[in-house]
Coordinates of C-alpha atoms and ligand atoms in Angstrom, one line a residue:
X1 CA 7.0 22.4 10.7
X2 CA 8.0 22.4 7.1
X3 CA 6.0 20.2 4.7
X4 CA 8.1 17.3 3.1
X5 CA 7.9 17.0 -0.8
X6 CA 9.8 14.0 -2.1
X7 CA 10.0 11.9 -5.5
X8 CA 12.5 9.0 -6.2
X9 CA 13.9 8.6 -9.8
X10 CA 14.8 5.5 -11.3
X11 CA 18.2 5.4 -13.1
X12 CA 16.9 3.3 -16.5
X13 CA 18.8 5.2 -19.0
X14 CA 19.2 8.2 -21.3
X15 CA 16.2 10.4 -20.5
X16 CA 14.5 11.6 -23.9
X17 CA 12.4 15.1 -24.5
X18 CA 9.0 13.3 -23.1
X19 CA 10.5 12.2 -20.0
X20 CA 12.0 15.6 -20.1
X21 CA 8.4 17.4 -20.9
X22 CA 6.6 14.7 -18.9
X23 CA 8.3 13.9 -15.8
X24 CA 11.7 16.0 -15.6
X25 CA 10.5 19.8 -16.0
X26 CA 7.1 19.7 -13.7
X27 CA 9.1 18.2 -10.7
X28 CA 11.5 20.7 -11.6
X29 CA 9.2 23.4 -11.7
X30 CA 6.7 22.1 -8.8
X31 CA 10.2 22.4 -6.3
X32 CA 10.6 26.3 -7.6
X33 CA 7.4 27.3 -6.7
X34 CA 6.1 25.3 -3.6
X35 CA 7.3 26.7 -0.5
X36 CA 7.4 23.3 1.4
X37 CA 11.1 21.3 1.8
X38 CA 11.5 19.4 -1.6
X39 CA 13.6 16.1 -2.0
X40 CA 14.7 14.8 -4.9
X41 CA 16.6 11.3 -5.0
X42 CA 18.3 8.5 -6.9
X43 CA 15.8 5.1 -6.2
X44 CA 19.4 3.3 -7.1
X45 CA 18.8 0.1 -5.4
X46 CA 15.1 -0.2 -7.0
X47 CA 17.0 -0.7 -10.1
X48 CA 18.7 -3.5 -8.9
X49 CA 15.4 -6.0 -9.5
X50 CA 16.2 -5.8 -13.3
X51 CA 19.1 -4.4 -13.9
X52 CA 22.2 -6.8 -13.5
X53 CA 24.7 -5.6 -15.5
X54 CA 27.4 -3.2 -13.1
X55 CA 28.4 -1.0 -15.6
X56 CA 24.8 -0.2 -17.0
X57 CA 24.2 0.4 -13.3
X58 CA 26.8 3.1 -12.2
X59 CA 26.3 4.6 -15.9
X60 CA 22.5 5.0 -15.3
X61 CA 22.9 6.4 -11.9
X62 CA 25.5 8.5 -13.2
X63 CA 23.5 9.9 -15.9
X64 CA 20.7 10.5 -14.2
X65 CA 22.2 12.6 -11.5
X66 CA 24.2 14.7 -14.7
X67 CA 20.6 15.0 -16.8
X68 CA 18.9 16.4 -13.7
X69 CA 21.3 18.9 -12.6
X70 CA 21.9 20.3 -16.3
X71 CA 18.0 20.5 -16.3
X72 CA 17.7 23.0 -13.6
X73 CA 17.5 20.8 -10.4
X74 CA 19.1 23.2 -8.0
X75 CA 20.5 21.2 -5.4
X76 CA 20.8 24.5 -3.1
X77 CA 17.1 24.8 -2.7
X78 CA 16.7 20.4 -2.5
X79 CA 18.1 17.9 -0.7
X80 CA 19.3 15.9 -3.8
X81 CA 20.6 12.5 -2.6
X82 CA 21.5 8.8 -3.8
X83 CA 19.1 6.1 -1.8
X84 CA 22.1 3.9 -1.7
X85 CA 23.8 6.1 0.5
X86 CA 21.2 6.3 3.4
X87 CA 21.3 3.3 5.7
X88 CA 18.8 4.2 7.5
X89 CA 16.2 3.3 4.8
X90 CA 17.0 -0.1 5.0
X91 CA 16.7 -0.5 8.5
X92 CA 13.5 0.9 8.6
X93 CA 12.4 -1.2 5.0
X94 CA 13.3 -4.4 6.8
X95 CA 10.8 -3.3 10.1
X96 CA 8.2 -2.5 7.8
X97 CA 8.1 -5.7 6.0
X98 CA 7.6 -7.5 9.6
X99 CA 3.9 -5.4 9.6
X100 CA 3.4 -5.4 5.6
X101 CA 0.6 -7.9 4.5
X102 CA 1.7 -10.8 2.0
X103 CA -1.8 -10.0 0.4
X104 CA -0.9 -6.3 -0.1
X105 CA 1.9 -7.0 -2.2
X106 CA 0.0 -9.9 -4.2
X107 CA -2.0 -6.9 -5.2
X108 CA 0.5 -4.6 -6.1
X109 CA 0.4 -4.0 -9.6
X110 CA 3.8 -4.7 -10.9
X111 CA 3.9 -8.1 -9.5
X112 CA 0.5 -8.9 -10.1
X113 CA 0.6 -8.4 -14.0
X114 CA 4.1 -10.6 -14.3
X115 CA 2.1 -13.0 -12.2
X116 CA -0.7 -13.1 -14.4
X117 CA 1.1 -13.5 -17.3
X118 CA 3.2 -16.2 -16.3
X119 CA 0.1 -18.2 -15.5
X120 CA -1.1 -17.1 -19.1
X121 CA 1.7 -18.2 -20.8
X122 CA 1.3 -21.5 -18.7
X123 CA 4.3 -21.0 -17.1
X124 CA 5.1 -21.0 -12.6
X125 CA 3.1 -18.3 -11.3
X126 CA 6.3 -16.6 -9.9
X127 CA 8.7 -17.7 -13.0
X128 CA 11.6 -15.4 -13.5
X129 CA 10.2 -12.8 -10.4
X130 CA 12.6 -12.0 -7.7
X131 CA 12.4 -11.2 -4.2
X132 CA 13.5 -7.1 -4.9
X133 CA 10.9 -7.0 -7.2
X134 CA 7.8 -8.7 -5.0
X135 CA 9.1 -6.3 -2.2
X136 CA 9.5 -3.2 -3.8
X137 CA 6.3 -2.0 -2.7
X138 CA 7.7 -1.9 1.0
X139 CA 11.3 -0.6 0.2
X140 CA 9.1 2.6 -1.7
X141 CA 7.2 3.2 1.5
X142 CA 10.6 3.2 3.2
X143 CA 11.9 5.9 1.4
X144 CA 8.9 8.0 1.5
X145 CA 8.5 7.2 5.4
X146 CA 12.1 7.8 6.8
X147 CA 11.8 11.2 5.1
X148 CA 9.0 12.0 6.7
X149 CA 7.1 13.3 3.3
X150 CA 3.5 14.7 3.2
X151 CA 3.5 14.8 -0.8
X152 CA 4.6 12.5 -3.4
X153 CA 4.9 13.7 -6.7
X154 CA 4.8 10.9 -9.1
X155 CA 3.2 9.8 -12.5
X156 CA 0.0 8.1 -12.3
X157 CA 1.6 4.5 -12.3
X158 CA 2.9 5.1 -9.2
X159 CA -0.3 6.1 -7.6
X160 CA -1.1 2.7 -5.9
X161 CA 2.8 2.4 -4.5
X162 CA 1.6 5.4 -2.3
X163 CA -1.3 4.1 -1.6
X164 CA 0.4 1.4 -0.4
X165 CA 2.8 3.0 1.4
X166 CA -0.2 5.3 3.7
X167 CA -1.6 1.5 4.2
X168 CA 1.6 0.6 5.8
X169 CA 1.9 3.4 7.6
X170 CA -1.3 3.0 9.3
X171 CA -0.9 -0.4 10.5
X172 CA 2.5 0.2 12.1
X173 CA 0.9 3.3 13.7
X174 CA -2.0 1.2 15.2
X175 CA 0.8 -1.6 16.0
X176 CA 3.2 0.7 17.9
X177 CA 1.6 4.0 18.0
X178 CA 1.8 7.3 16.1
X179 CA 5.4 7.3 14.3
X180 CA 4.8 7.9 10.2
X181 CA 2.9 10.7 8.6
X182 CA 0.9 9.3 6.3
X183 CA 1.5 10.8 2.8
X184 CA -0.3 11.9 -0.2
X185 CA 0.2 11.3 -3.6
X186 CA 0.4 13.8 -6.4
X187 CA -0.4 13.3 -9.7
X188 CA 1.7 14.7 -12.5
X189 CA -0.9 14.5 -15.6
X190 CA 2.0 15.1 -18.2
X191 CA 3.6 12.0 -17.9
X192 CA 3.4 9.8 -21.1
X193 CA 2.0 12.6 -22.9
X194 CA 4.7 14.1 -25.2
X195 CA 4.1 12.2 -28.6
X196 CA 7.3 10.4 -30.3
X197 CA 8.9 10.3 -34.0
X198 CA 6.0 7.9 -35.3
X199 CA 2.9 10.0 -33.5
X200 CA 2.4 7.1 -30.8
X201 CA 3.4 8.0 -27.3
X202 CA 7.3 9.0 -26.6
X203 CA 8.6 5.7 -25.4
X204 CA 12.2 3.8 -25.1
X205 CA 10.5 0.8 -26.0
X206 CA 8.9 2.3 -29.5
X207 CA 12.0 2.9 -30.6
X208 CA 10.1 6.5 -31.5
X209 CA 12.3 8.7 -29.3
X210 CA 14.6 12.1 -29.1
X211 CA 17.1 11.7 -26.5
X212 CA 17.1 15.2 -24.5
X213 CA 21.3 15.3 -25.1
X214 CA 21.7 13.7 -27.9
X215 CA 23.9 15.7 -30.5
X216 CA 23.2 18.9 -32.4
X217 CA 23.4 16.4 -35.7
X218 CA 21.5 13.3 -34.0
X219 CA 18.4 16.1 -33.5
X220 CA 18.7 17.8 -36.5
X221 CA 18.2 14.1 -37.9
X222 CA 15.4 12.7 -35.5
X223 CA 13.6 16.2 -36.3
X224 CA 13.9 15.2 -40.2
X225 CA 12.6 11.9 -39.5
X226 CA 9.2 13.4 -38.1
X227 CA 6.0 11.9 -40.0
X228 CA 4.2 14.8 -42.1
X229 CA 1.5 14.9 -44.8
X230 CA 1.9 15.1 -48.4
X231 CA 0.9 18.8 -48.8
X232 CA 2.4 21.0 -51.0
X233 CA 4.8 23.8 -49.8
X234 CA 2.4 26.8 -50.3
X235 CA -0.3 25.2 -49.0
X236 CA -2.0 26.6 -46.0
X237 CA -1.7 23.6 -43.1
X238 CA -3.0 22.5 -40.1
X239 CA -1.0 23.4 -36.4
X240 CA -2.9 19.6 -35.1
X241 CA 0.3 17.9 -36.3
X242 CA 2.9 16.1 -34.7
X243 CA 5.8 18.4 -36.2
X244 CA 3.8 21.6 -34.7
X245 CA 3.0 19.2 -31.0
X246 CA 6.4 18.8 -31.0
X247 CA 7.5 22.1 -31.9
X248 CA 5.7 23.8 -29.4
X249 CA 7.2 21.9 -26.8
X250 CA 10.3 24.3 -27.1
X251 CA 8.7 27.2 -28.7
X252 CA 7.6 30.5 -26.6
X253 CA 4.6 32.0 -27.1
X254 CA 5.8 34.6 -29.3
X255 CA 8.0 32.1 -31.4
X256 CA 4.5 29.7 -31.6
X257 CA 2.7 32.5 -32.4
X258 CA 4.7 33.2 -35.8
X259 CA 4.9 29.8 -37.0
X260 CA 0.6 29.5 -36.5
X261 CA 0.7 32.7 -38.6
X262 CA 3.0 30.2 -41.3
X263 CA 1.0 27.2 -41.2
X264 CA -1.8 29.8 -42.4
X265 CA 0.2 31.5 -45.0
X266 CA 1.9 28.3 -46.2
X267 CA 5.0 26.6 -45.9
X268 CA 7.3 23.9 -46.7
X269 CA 7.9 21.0 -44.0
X270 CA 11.4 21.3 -44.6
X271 CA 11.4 24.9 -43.5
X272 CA 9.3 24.0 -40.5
X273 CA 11.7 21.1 -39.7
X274 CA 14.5 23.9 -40.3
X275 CA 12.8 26.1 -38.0
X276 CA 11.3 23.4 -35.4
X277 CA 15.5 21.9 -35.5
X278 CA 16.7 25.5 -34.5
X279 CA 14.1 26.2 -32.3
X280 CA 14.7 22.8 -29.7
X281 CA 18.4 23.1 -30.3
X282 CA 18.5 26.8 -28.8
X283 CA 16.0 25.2 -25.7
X284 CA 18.5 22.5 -25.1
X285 CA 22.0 23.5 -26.2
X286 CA 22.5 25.4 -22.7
X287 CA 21.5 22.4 -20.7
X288 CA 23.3 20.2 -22.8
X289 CA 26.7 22.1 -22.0
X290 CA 26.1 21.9 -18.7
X291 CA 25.1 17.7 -19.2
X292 CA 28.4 17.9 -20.7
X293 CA 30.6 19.7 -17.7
X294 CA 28.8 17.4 -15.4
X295 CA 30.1 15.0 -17.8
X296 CA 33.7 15.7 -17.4
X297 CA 33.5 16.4 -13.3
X298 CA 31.9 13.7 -11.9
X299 CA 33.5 14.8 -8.6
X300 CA 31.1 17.5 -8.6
X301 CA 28.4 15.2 -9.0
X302 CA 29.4 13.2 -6.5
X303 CA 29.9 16.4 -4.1
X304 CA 26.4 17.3 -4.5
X305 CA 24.9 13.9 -3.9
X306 CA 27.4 13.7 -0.6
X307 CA 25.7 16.8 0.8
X308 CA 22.3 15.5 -0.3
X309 CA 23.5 12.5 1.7
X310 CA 23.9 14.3 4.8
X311 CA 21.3 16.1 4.9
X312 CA 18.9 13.6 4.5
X313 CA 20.2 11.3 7.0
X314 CA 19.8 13.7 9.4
X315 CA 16.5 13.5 9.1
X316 CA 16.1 10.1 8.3
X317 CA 17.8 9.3 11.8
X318 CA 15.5 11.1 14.0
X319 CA 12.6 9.1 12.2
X320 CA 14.7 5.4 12.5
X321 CA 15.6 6.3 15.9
X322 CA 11.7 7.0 16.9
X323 CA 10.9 3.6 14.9
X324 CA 13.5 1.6 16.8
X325 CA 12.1 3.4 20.2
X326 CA 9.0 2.4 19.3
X327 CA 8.8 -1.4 18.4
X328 CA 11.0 -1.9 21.8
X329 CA 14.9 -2.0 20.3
X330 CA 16.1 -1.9 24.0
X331 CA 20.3 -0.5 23.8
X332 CA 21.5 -2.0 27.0
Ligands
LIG1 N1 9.0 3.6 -8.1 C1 9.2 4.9 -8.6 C2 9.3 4.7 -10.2 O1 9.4 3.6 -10.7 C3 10.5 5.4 -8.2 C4 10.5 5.6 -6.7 C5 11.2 4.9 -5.8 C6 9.8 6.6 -5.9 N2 11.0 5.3 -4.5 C7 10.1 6.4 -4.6 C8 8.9 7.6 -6.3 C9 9.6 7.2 -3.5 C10 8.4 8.4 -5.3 C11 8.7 8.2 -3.9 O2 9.2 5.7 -10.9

């Protein structure tokens, strides 16, 4: 049987180059290479425990599905699918959550540092935390257990939601007898390593980012804003800079190679900036069109996700149905 990769993306807005570097591209890549069954999908409804307002929510989905397509997700080699769309998932979430420990979600992290800082702040322990977030532990292990997935491709954050997840697995499979694979995190180093405009970390909430399809002008600007020394054009300079970091993110080997042999020879950090501007906008501007025709065809979109949807409820109904089997669901 075919091994089961799978990762869930959370629709929570534009997606800028270090979730693109970080997160986007290595999934991207690790479902090229690997020779198992990957599955990519849209964790829609875990957005819901922050994320009230209706529009933001379609346009995030929305965009998300566009952004990964136009980065190279080819939905002929995945199963690409909304979590929304799959029933199945929340069947089997609310069974689990009849096995899952109140204690193992106390100790989840997400809840447990709200928890802790409400009681810091002197407030209720469980002030302003809803039920969707408390339980999103168990709805995770749902979408990774329907699918049947051995591997779990996720960012280190994520690390003890898997763990979680293989904990409930075990104790329905002791409960009822063998029904889950138990699966296996993956680590993706990269994530949270691409630097942002001010040299800390790439982050939304730095206000310090690029977004990935943002327009020609908009980069050409955020690339201007980038924080460089005071040297003088002609001098030689250092590549351990945040301009150079950042350049190489788009830059081949060849191209990387030149502009080393520049920083030795000395040049201006407008030229670099001219150069690193040109450089990302010839990386991007071929996704970007394709952002764009996504963009203007959301049928499409929604035609991909629709197979997605089919696919993956094929499988998830073989795995519900052995679940319902198995506690006793008796059809009379
Ligand atoms: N919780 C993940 C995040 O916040 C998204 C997610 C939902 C997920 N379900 C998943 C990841 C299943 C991997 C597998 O990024």
């Amino acid at each position: 049987m075919e091994e089961i990769i799978l990762t869930g993306i959370k629709p929570t807005g534009k997606i800028h180059i270090g979730n693109y570097f970080g997160a986007v591209k290595p999934a991207i890549d690790l479902a090229k290479q690997q020779n198992a069954k990957a599955m990519f999908f849209i964790a829609d409804y875990h957005a819901l425990n922050y994320l009230k307002d209706k529009n933001k929510f379609s346009e995030y989905t929305f965009d998300l599905a566009a952004t990964w397509l136009a980065c190279g997700l080819d939905e002929s080699n995945l199963f690409f699918y909304r979590q929304s769309d799959i029933p199945e998932i929340f069947e089997i979430n609310w069974i689990l959550s009849n096995v899952t420990p109140k204690g193992l979600m106390n100790r989840a992290h997400a809840y447990k540092s709200l928890a802790e800082e409400n009681i810091k702040n002197g407030k209720e322990v469980d002030d302003g935390i809803n039920m969707g977030l408390f339980n999103y532990p168990i709805l995770m292990a749902a979408d990774i257990l329907s699918m049947k997935a051995k591997f779990v491709p996720v960012g280190e954050d994520q690390k003890q939601h898997v763990e979680i997840t293989r904990e409930i697995a075990r104790i329905f499979n002791n409960l009822y007898g063998e029904t889950f694979i138990l699966p296996e995190e993956k680590i993706n180093k990269n994530v949270g390593l691409v630097l942002g405009l001010d040299g800390r970390k790439m982050s939304k909430s730095y206000n310090n980012t690029i977004e990935l399809f943002c327009s020609e002008e908009e980069l050409r600007k955020k690339i201007n804003k980038i924080v460089t020394d005071s040297s003088n054009p002609n001098d030689p300079k250092n590549t351990d800079c945040l301009i150079f970091k950042i350049f190489s993110l788009f830059a081949n080997d060849n191209q990387r190679k030149e502009m080393e042999k520049r920083f030795k020879e000395g040049i201006s950090w407008g030229d670099v900036k001219k150069i690193t501007f040109q450089t990302a906008n010839d990386y991007i501007k071929p996704m970007r069109e394709k952002y764009m025709f996504y963009k203007n065809n959301p049928n499409k979109v929604e035609e991909i996700l629709r197979k997605g949807c089919e696919e993956a409820r094929n499988i998830a109904k073989i795995i519900l149905n052995k679940v319902r089997q198995n506690i006793g669901k008796y059809n009379f």
